[in-house]
PDB file of C-alpha atoms in Angstrom:
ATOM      1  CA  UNK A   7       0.594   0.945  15.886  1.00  0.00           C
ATOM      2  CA  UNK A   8       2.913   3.448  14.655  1.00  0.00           C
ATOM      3  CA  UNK A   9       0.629   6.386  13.497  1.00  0.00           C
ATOM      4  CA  UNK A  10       1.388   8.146  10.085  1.00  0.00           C
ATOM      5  CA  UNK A  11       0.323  12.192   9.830  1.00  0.00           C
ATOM      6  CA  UNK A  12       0.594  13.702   6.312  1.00  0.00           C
ATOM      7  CA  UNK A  13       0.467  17.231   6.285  1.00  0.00           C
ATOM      8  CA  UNK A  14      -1.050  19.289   4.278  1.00  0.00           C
ATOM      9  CA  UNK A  15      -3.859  17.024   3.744  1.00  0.00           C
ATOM     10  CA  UNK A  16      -4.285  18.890   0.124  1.00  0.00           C
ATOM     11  CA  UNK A  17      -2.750  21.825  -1.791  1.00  0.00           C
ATOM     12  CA  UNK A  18      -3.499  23.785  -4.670  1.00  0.00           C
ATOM     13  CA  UNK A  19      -0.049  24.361  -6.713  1.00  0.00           C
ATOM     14  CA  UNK A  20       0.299  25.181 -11.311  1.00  0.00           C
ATOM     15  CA  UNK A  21       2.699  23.374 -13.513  1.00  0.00           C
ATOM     16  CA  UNK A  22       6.038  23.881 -12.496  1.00  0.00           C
ATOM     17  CA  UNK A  23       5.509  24.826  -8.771  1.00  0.00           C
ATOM     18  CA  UNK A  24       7.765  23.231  -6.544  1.00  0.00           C
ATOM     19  CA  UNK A  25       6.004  21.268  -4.185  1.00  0.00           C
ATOM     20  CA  UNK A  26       6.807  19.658  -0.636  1.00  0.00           C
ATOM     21  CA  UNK A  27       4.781  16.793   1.800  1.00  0.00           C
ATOM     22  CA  UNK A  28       5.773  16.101   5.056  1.00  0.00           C
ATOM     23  CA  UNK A  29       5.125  12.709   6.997  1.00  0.00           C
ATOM     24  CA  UNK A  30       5.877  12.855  10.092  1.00  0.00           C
ATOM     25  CA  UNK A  31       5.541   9.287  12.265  1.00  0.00           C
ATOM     26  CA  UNK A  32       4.564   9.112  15.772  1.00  0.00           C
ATOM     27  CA  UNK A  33       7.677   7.331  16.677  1.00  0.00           C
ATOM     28  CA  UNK A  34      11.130   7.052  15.247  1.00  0.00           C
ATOM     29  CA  UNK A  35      10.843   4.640  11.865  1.00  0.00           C
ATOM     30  CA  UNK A  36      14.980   5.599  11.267  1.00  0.00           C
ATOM     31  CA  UNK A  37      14.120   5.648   7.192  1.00  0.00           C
ATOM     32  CA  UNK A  38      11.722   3.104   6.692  1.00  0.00           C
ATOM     33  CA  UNK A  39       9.161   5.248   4.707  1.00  0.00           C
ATOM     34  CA  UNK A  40       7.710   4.964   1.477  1.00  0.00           C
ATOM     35  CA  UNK A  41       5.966   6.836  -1.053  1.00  0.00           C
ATOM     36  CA  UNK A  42       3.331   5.801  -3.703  1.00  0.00           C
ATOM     37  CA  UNK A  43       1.042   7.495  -5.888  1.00  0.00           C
ATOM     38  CA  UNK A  44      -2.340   7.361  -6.478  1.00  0.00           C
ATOM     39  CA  UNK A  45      -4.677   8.476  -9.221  1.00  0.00           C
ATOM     40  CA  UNK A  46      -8.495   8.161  -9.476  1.00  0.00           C
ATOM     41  CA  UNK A  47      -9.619   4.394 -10.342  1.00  0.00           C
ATOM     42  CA  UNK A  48      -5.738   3.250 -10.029  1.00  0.00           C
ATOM     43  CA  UNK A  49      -3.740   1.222  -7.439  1.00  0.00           C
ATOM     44  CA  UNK A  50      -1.250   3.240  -5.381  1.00  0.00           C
ATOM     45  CA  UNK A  51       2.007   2.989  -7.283  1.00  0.00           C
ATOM     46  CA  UNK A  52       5.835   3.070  -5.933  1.00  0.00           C
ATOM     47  CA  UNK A  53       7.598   6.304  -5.857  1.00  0.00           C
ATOM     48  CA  UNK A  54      10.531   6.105  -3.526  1.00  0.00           C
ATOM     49  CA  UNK A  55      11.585   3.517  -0.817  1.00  0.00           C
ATOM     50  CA  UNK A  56      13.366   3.761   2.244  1.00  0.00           C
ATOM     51  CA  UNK A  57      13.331   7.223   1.936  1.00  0.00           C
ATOM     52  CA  UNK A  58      14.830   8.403  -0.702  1.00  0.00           C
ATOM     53  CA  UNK A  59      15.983   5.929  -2.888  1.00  0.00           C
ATOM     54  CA  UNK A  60      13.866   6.645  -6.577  1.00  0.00           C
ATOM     55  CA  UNK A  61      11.785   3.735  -7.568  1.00  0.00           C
ATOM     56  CA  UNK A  62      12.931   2.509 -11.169  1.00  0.00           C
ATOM     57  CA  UNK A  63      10.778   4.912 -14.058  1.00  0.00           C
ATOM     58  CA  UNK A  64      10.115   7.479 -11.899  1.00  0.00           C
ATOM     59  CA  UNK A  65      11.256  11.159 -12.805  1.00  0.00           C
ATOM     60  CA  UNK A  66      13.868  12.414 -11.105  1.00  0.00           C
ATOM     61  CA  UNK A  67      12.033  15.756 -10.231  1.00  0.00           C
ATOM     62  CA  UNK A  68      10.794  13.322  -7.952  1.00  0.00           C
ATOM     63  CA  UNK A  69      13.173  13.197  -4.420  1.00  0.00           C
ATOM     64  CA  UNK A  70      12.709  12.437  -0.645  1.00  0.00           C
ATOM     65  CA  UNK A  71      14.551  12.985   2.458  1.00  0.00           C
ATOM     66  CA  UNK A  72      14.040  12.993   6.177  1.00  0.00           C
ATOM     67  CA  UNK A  73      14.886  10.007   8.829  1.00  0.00           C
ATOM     68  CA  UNK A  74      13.662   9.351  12.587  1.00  0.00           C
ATOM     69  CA  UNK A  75      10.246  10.508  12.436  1.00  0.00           C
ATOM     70  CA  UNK A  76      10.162  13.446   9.661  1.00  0.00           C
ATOM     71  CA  UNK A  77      10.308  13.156   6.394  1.00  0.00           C
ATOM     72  CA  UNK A  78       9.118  15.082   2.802  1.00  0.00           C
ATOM     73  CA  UNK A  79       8.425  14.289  -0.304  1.00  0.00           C
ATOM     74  CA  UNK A  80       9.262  16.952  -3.208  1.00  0.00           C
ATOM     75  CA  UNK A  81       8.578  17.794  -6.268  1.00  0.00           C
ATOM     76  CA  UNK A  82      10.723  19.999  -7.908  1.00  0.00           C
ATOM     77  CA  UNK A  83       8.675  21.324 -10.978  1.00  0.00           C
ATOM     78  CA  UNK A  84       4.810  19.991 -10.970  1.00  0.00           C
ATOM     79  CA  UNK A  85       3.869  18.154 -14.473  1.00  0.00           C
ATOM     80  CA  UNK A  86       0.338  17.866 -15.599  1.00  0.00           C
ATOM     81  CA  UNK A  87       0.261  14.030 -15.018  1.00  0.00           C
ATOM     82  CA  UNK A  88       1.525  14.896 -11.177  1.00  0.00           C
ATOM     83  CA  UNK A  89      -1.760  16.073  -9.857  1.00  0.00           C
ATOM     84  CA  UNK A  90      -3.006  12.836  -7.818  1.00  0.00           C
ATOM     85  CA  UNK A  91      -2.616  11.375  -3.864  1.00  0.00           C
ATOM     86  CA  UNK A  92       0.412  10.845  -2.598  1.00  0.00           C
ATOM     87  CA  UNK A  93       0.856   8.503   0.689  1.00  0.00           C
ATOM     88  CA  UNK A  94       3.391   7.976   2.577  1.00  0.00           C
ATOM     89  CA  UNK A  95       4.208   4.533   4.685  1.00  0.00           C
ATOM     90  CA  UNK A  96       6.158   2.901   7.292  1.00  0.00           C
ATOM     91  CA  UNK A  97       8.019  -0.221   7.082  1.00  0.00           C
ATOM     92  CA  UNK A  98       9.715  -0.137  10.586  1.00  0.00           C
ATOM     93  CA  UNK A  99       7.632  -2.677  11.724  1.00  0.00           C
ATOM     94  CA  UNK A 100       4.047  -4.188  11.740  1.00  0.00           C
ATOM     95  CA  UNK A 101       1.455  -3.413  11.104  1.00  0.00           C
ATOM     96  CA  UNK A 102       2.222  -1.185   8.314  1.00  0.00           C
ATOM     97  CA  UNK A 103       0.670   1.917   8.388  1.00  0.00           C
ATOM     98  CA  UNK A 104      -0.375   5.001   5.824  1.00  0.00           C
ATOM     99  CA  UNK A 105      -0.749   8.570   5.963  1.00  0.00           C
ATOM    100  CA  UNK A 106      -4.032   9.704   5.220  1.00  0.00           C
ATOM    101  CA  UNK A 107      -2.854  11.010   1.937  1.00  0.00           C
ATOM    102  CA  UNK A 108      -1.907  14.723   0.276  1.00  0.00           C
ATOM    103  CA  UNK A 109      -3.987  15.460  -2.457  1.00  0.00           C
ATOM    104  CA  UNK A 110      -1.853  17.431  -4.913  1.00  0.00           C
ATOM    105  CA  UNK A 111      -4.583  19.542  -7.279  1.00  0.00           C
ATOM    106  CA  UNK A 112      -4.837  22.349  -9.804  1.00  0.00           C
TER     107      UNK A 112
ATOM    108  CA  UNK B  28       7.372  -8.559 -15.955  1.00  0.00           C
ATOM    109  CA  UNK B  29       4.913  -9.331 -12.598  1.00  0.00           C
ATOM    110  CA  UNK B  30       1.490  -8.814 -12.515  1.00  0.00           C
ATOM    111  CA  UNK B  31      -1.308  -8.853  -9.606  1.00  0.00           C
ATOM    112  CA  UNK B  32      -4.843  -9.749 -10.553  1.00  0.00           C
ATOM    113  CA  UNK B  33      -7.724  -9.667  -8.077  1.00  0.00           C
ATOM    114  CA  UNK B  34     -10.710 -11.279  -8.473  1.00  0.00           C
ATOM    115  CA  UNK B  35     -13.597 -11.397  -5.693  1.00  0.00           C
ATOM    116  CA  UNK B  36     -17.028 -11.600  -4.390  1.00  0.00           C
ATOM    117  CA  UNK B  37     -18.181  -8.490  -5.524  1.00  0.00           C
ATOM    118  CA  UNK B  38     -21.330  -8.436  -3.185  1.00  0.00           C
ATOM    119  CA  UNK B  39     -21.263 -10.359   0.441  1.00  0.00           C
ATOM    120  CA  UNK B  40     -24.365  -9.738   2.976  1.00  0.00           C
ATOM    121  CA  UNK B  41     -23.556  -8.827   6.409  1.00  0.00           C
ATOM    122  CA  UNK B  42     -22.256 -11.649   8.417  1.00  0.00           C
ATOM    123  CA  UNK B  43     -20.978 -13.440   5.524  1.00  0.00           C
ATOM    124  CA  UNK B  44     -17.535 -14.547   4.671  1.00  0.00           C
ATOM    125  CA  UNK B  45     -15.847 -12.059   1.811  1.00  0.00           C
ATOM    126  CA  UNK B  46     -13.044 -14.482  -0.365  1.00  0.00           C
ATOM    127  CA  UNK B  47     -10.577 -12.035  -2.662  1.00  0.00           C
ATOM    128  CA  UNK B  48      -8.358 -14.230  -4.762  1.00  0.00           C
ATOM    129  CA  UNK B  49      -4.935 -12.468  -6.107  1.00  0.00           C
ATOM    130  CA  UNK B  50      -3.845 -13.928  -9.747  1.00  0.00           C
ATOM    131  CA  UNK B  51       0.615 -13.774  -9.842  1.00  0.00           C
ATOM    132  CA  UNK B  52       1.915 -13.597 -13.303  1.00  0.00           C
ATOM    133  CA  UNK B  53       4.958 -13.336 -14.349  1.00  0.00           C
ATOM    134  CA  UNK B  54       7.030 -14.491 -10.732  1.00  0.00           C
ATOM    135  CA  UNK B  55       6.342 -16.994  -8.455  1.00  0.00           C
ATOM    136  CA  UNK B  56       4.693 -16.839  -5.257  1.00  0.00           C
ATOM    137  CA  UNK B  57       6.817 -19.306  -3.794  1.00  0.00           C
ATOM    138  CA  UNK B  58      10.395 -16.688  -4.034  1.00  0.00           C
ATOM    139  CA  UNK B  59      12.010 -15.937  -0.982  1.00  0.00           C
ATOM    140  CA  UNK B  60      12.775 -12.245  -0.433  1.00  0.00           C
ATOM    141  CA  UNK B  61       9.106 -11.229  -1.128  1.00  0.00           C
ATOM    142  CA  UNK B  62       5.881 -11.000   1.097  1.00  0.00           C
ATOM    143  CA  UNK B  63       2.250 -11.480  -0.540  1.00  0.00           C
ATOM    144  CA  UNK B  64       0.140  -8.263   1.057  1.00  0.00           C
ATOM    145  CA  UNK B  65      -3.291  -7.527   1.184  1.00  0.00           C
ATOM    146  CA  UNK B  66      -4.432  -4.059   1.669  1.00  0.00           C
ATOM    147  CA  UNK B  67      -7.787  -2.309   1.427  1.00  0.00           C
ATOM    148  CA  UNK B  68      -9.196   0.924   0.941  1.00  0.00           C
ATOM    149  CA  UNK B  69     -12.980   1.774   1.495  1.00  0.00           C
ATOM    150  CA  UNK B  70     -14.749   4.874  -1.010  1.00  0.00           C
ATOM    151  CA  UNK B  71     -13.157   7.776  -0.675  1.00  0.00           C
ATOM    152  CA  UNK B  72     -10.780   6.533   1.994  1.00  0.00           C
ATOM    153  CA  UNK B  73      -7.288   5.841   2.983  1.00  0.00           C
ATOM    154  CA  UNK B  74      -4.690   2.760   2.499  1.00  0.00           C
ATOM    155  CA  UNK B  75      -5.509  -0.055   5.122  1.00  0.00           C
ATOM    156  CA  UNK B  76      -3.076  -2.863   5.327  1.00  0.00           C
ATOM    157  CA  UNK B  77      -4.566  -6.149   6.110  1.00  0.00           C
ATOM    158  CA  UNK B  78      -2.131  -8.385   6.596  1.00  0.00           C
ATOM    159  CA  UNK B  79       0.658 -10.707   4.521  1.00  0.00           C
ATOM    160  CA  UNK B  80       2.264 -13.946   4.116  1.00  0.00           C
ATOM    161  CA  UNK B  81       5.441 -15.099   3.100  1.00  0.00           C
ATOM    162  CA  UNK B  82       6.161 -18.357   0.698  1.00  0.00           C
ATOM    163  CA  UNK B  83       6.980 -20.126   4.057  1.00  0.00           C
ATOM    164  CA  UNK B  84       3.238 -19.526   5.069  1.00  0.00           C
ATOM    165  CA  UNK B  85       3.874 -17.263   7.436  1.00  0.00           C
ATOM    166  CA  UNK B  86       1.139 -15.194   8.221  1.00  0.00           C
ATOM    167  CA  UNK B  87       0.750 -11.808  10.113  1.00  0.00           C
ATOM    168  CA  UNK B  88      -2.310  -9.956  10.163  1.00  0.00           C
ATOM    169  CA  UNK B  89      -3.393  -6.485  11.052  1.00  0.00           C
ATOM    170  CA  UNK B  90      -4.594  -7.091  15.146  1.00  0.00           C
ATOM    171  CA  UNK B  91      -7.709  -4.657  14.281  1.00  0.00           C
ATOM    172  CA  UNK B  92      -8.945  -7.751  11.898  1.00  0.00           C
ATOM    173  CA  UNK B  93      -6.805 -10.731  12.888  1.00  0.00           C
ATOM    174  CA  UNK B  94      -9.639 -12.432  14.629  1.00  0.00           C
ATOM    175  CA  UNK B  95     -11.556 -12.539  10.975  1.00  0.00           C
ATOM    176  CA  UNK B  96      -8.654 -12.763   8.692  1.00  0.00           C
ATOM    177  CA  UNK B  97      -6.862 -15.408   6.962  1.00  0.00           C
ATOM    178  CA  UNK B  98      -4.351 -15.452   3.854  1.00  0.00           C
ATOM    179  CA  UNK B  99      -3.168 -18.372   2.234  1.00  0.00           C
ATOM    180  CA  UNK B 100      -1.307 -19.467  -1.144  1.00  0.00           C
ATOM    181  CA  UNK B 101      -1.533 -21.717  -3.555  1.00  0.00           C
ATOM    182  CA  UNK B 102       1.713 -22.529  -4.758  1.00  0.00           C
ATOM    183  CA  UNK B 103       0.450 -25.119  -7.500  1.00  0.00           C
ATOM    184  CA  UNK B 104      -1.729 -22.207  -9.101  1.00  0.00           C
ATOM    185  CA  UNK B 105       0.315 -19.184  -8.286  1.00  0.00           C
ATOM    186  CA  UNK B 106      -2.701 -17.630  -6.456  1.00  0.00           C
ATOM    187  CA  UNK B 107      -3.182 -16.230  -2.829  1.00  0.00           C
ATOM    188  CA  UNK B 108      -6.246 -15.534  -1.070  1.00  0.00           C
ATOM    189  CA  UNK B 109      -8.216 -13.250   1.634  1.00  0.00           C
ATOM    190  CA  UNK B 110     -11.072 -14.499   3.163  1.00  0.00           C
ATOM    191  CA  UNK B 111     -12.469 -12.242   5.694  1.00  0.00           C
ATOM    192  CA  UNK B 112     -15.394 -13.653   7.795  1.00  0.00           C
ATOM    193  CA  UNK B 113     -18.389 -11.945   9.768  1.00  0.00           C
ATOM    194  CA  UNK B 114     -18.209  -8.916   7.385  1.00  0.00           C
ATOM    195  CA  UNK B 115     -20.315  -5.449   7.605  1.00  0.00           C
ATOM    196  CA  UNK B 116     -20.769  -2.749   6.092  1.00  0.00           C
ATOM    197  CA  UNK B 117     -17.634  -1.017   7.072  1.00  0.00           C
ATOM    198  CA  UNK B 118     -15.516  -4.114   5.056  1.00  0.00           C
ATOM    199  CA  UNK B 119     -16.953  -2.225   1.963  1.00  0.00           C
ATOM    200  CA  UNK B 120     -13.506  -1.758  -0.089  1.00  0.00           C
ATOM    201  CA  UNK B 121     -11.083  -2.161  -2.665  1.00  0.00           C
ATOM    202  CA  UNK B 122      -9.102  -4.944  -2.009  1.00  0.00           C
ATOM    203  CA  UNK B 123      -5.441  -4.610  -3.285  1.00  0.00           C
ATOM    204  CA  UNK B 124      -2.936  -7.637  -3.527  1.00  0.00           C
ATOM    205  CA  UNK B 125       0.268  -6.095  -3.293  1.00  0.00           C
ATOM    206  CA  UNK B 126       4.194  -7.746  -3.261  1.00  0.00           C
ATOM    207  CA  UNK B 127       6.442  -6.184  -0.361  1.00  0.00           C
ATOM    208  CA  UNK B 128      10.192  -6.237  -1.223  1.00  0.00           C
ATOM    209  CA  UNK B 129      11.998  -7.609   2.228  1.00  0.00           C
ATOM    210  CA  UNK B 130      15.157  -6.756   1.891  1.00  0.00           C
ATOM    211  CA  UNK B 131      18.127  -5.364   4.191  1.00  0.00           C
ATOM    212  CA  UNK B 132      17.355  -1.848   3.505  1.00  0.00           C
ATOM    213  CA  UNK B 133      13.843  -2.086   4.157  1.00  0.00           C
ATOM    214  CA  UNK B 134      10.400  -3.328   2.687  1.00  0.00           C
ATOM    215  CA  UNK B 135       8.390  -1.655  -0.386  1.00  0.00           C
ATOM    216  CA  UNK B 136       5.522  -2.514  -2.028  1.00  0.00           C
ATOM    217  CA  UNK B 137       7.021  -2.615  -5.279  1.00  0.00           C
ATOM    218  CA  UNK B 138       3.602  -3.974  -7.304  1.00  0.00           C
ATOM    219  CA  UNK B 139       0.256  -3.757  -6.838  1.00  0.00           C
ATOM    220  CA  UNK B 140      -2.683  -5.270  -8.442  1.00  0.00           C
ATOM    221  CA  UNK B 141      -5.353  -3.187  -9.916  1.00  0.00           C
ATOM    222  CA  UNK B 142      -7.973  -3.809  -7.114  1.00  0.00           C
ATOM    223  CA  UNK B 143     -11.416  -5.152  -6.692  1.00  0.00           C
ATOM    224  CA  UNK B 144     -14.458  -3.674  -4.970  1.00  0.00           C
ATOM    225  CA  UNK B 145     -16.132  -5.537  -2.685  1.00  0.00           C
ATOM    226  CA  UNK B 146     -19.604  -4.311  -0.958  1.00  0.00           C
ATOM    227  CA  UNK B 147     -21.254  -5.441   1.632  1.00  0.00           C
ATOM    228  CA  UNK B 148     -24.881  -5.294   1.453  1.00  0.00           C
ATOM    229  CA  UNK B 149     -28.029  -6.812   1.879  1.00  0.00           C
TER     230      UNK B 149
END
């Protein structure tokens, strides 16, 4: 199984920080990653697919880049209605695999 | 506009067999392009993906359950289904049904249903 890592596993940041995640796979995924958000008592919702392409409805402060086996989500001015998990996930093969998650809080 | 709706067991004792059905609305289970996903996550925990199948009814399941897993669809009721036998505690989760976009570029889980919480007890 291709192993996810999600680092920092949480961060503090106010409204309007810019704020970065890395996911970093244990072997090359070339840009099959995925990001979804999650907020308390709420499925995981799309953010951006195959790295960095923006899910349709999502905010454009919302971006990602990376390829191989690195890759980061940002955020490039924190909103209230940001603070929540973020995953990351591979789609280079099976089975599909998470980070642990990045809980983004006040 | 698609929606997911799970519906389950709720409670299952240990060694029982835990059945999650997954409502479609709105699309049909039975379009190519798309995979039918099940993924779990116990309290407090991270995203565990169980397994999928496609409209052919091809299956593929996650090899740390696929000894107790099966998915299948019913394409006259635009449902599909988990059943997960021998269950413990540790199968104590929200179930998620989840569509996976297969395309060229790469798969997404593009919609997600809103989960149901299955525990394992006795």
């Amino acid at each position: 199984d291709i192993q996810m890592t999600q680092s920092p596993s949480s961060l503090s940041a106010d409204i309007g920080d810019r704020v970065t995640i890395t996911c970093r796979a244990s072997q090359s995924i070339r840009n099959y990653l995925n990001w979804y958000q999650q907020k308390p008592g709420e499925a995981p919702k799309l953010l951006i697919y195959v790295t960095s392409r923006l899910q349709s409805g999502v905010p454009s402060r919302f971006s990602g880049t990376g390829s191989g086996t690195d890759f980061t989500l940002t955020i490039s001015s924190l909103h209230p209605e940001d603070f929540a998990l973020y995953y990351c996930q591979q789609s280079f093969n099976t089975p599909r695999t998470f980070g642990q998650g990045t809980k983004v809080e006040i | 506009q698609l929606q997911l709706q799970e519906s389950g067991s709720g409670l299952v004792k240990p060694s029982q067999t835990l059945s999650v059905t997954c409502a479609v609305s709105g699309g049909s289970i039975d379009s190519g392009g798309y995979s039918w996903n099940w993924i779990r996550q116990p309290p407090g925990g991270g995203l565990e993906w169980i397994g999928y199948i496609f409209h052919t009814g091809s299956t593929y399941y996650n090899p740390s359950l696929q000894s107790r897993v099966t998915i299948s669809l019913d394409k006259s009721t635009n449902h599909c289904t988990l059943r997960l036998n021998s269950v413990t505690a540790a199968d104590t989760a929200v179930y998620y049904c989840a569509r996976e976009v297969v395309a060229a570029a790469g798969d997404w889980f593009d919609a997600w249903g809103q989960g149901t919480l299955v525990t394992v007890s006795s």
